Every structure is written in structure tokens, then in C-alpha cells.
Amino acid sequence: MTTGRLLLALPGNEGFAGRLARELQAECAVVEARRFPDGESYVRLPLDPAGRVVDLVCTLAQPDDVFLRLVFAADAARQLGATEVNLVAPYLAYMRQDCRFKPGESISSLSFARLLSATFDRLVTVDPHLHRHPTLAALYTLRADTLQSAPLLADWIAANVANPLIIGPDEESEQWAGAIAGRIKAPHAVLRKVRSGDREVQVTLPDLTAWRGHQPVLVDDIASSGRTLAVTARELARQGLRKPTCVVVHPLFGGDAYGTLLPLCDRIVSTDSVTHASNAIELAPLFAAALS
Ligand code: R5P
């Protein structure tokens, strides 16, 4: 029987899983998954997991498409004798639905947490969107490791941006903006945002004209519609500041978001929590340190 940690990537996660496997010097393979003609999912593990710790590697952007095959793979690993079945999800979905904003809405963060907690022994993720839930332990009952990318973002900014002014576009982003600015001893500002719809945001800036000689660096955990960053970039331009550098943890960029944002920015970079053209900051070493 082969022993040692086994990394199993869900399709689409081969790149991240491969980088993680190299860091961990662990065996890595790709779960076989396809659709039956009726649209149901077929899943097969490519290696015997008996007696091994199994890490399923699957980022959860577009979660509805992948969730069932992830559960089927986890259950198969457990049924076939894995000693531990973990989920390595660089992006953890549904964290923003943390409240019943309108009567009758589902609080999907709680439902999603219940389903993942019933399926896995451990979850390892980076910068989940913790706003109204203070920690993952408030909604997940499995062991949940919350990694933080701020030091990596800070080091990228220090190496690539001269004279930065770190800007968080809303109150939630204070946690990243403050940590990054503190690490590289840069000034920072946190703006106020009001969201009135999926694609409608208003961002209020203080007077930043004194910082016109600095390079604005917008930091946010998620870029989804891209409106938060786009509206902020336009507001910065109205005050005569330079086009910002955008540094994003989770580059979801739905629809035309990335194309719309690009001309408003000097540069857009992201971590590889979700595979995207903007990826510039690798998270595998951070995850490897947590898993090893
Ligand atoms: C929410 O508060 C997050 O921190 C992000 O600011 C938000 O998810 C960005 O969404 P969008 O790109 O759709 O404006």
C-alpha cells in the first residue's frame, strides 16, 4: 500500500494542485469527472486512497458547477479507506451571503457551511470573506484553517510599486489594507461603500489630493462584478490621482468585469486562488506550510 499524503485535484485545479504537490513533495493526481448523457455527474478516484490523508484541491469559484462532484469524490475517498479527507479550497464561496438582507432570502453561507462540514474533516482556505461572521468557526463545524495572504500582497507591492498609497474600498477591507500598509510602512486610506445592487455601488472618498504624488494601490479580497474597483478608480481620477494598481486576493471577474476595469487601471494583479490572466502572486507555499 502506498502511504503519505495524496493530493487529488478536481478538474480545472491541476495547476494549483501541482504547485502545492511540489511544495509538499506529495503525490498528486486528477479526479476523473464527466457528465452522463442525462447531465448527472460521474466521478472516479484515479488512485487508491486507503490508509492515506487525502486533500481534495478545488477552488470554489463557480461552486454550483463543481459541488456535487466534490462531495462524490470526498465520499468515495472515505468509503475506500482514506484516514482523513480534507478540502483545500483557495477561494471559499458563498461567504458574502451572510445575512437575510430581504425577508425570505436564504442565508447561503450557513447552508454551504453545513454541507461542507458534513463532508470533510478539515478545510484550508485563504482570506474567506469574513464580515458579519467573525470567524469560520462561527458557521463551520469541521476544522477550518484560515490563511492570510496580506503578507504576500504586501511583499508584492513593496517589490513592484514605488511610493504606494494603499487604499481599501470599503470598511471590510480595513483588515487587508491596514495589515499591508503596516508591513511595508506605507500610508493607507479606507473608503466608504454603499451597495444598492449586484452591479451598483457608490464609493465615497475623503480628500486624497495631498497624495497625488503617490501610486494608489487598491486592495480588495474579491473582484466579482469589478464595480467596486471601477467606481473607486473613477473617483480617484476625479481627484487627479494616478490610475491605480489593483491587487486582488480572489479574481472572480464575472462577465465583462475584467475588460471594463483594465483601461481604468495601471495594472491588475491577483493571487492564484482562482486561475485568471491577472495571477501574479502564488499561494502554494502558504498552503503547504499550513498542511505540512
Ligand atoms: C465585498 O464587500 C467585498 O470585499 C468586495 O468589495 C466585493 O465583493 C467586490 O464585488 P464587486 O467586484 O462585484 O464590486
Tab-separated table of C-alpha atoms and ligand atoms in Angstrom, residues 96 129 169-170 172 176 193 195 198 201 220-229, ligand 1:
chain	number	residue	atom	x	y	z
A	96	ARG	CA	-20.949	37.083	1.260
A	129	HIS	CA	-14.955	36.956	3.250
A	169	PRO	CA	-12.513	50.500	-0.984
A	170	ASP	CA	-14.829	49.680	1.926
A	172	GLU	CA	-14.358	45.354	5.379
A	176	TRP	CA	-6.186	43.843	4.468
A	193	LYS	CA	-19.011	51.981	0.045
A	195	ARG	CA	-24.015	48.713	-2.479
A	198	ASP	CA	-25.285	43.306	-7.676
A	201	VAL	CA	-22.031	50.581	-5.817
A	220	ASP	CA	-9.705	44.045	-2.058
A	221	ASP	CA	-10.448	40.443	-1.224
A	222	ILE	CA	-12.837	39.774	-4.106
A	223	ALA	CA	-13.340	41.239	-7.565
A	224	SER	CA	-16.667	39.900	-8.824
A	225	SER	CA	-18.579	42.387	-10.988
A	226	GLY	CA	-15.470	44.599	-10.706
A	227	ARG	CA	-17.719	47.585	-9.948
A	228	THR	CA	-16.172	48.311	-6.536
A	229	LEU	CA	-12.739	48.725	-8.110
B	1	R5P	C1	-17.355	42.961	-0.502
B	1	R5P	O1	-17.541	43.750	0.378
B	1	R5P	C2	-16.008	42.560	-0.976
B	1	R5P	O2	-14.995	42.918	-0.095
B	1	R5P	C3	-15.716	43.121	-2.357
B	1	R5P	O3	-15.523	44.511	-2.270
B	1	R5P	C4	-16.854	42.834	-3.284
B	1	R5P	O4	-17.217	41.502	-3.230
B	1	R5P	C5	-16.491	43.237	-4.700
B	1	R5P	O5	-17.583	42.942	-5.520
B	1	R5P	P1	-17.723	43.610	-6.935
B	1	R5P	O6	-16.479	43.318	-7.705
B	1	R5P	O7	-18.944	42.951	-7.502
B	1	R5P	O8	-17.936	45.081	-6.726
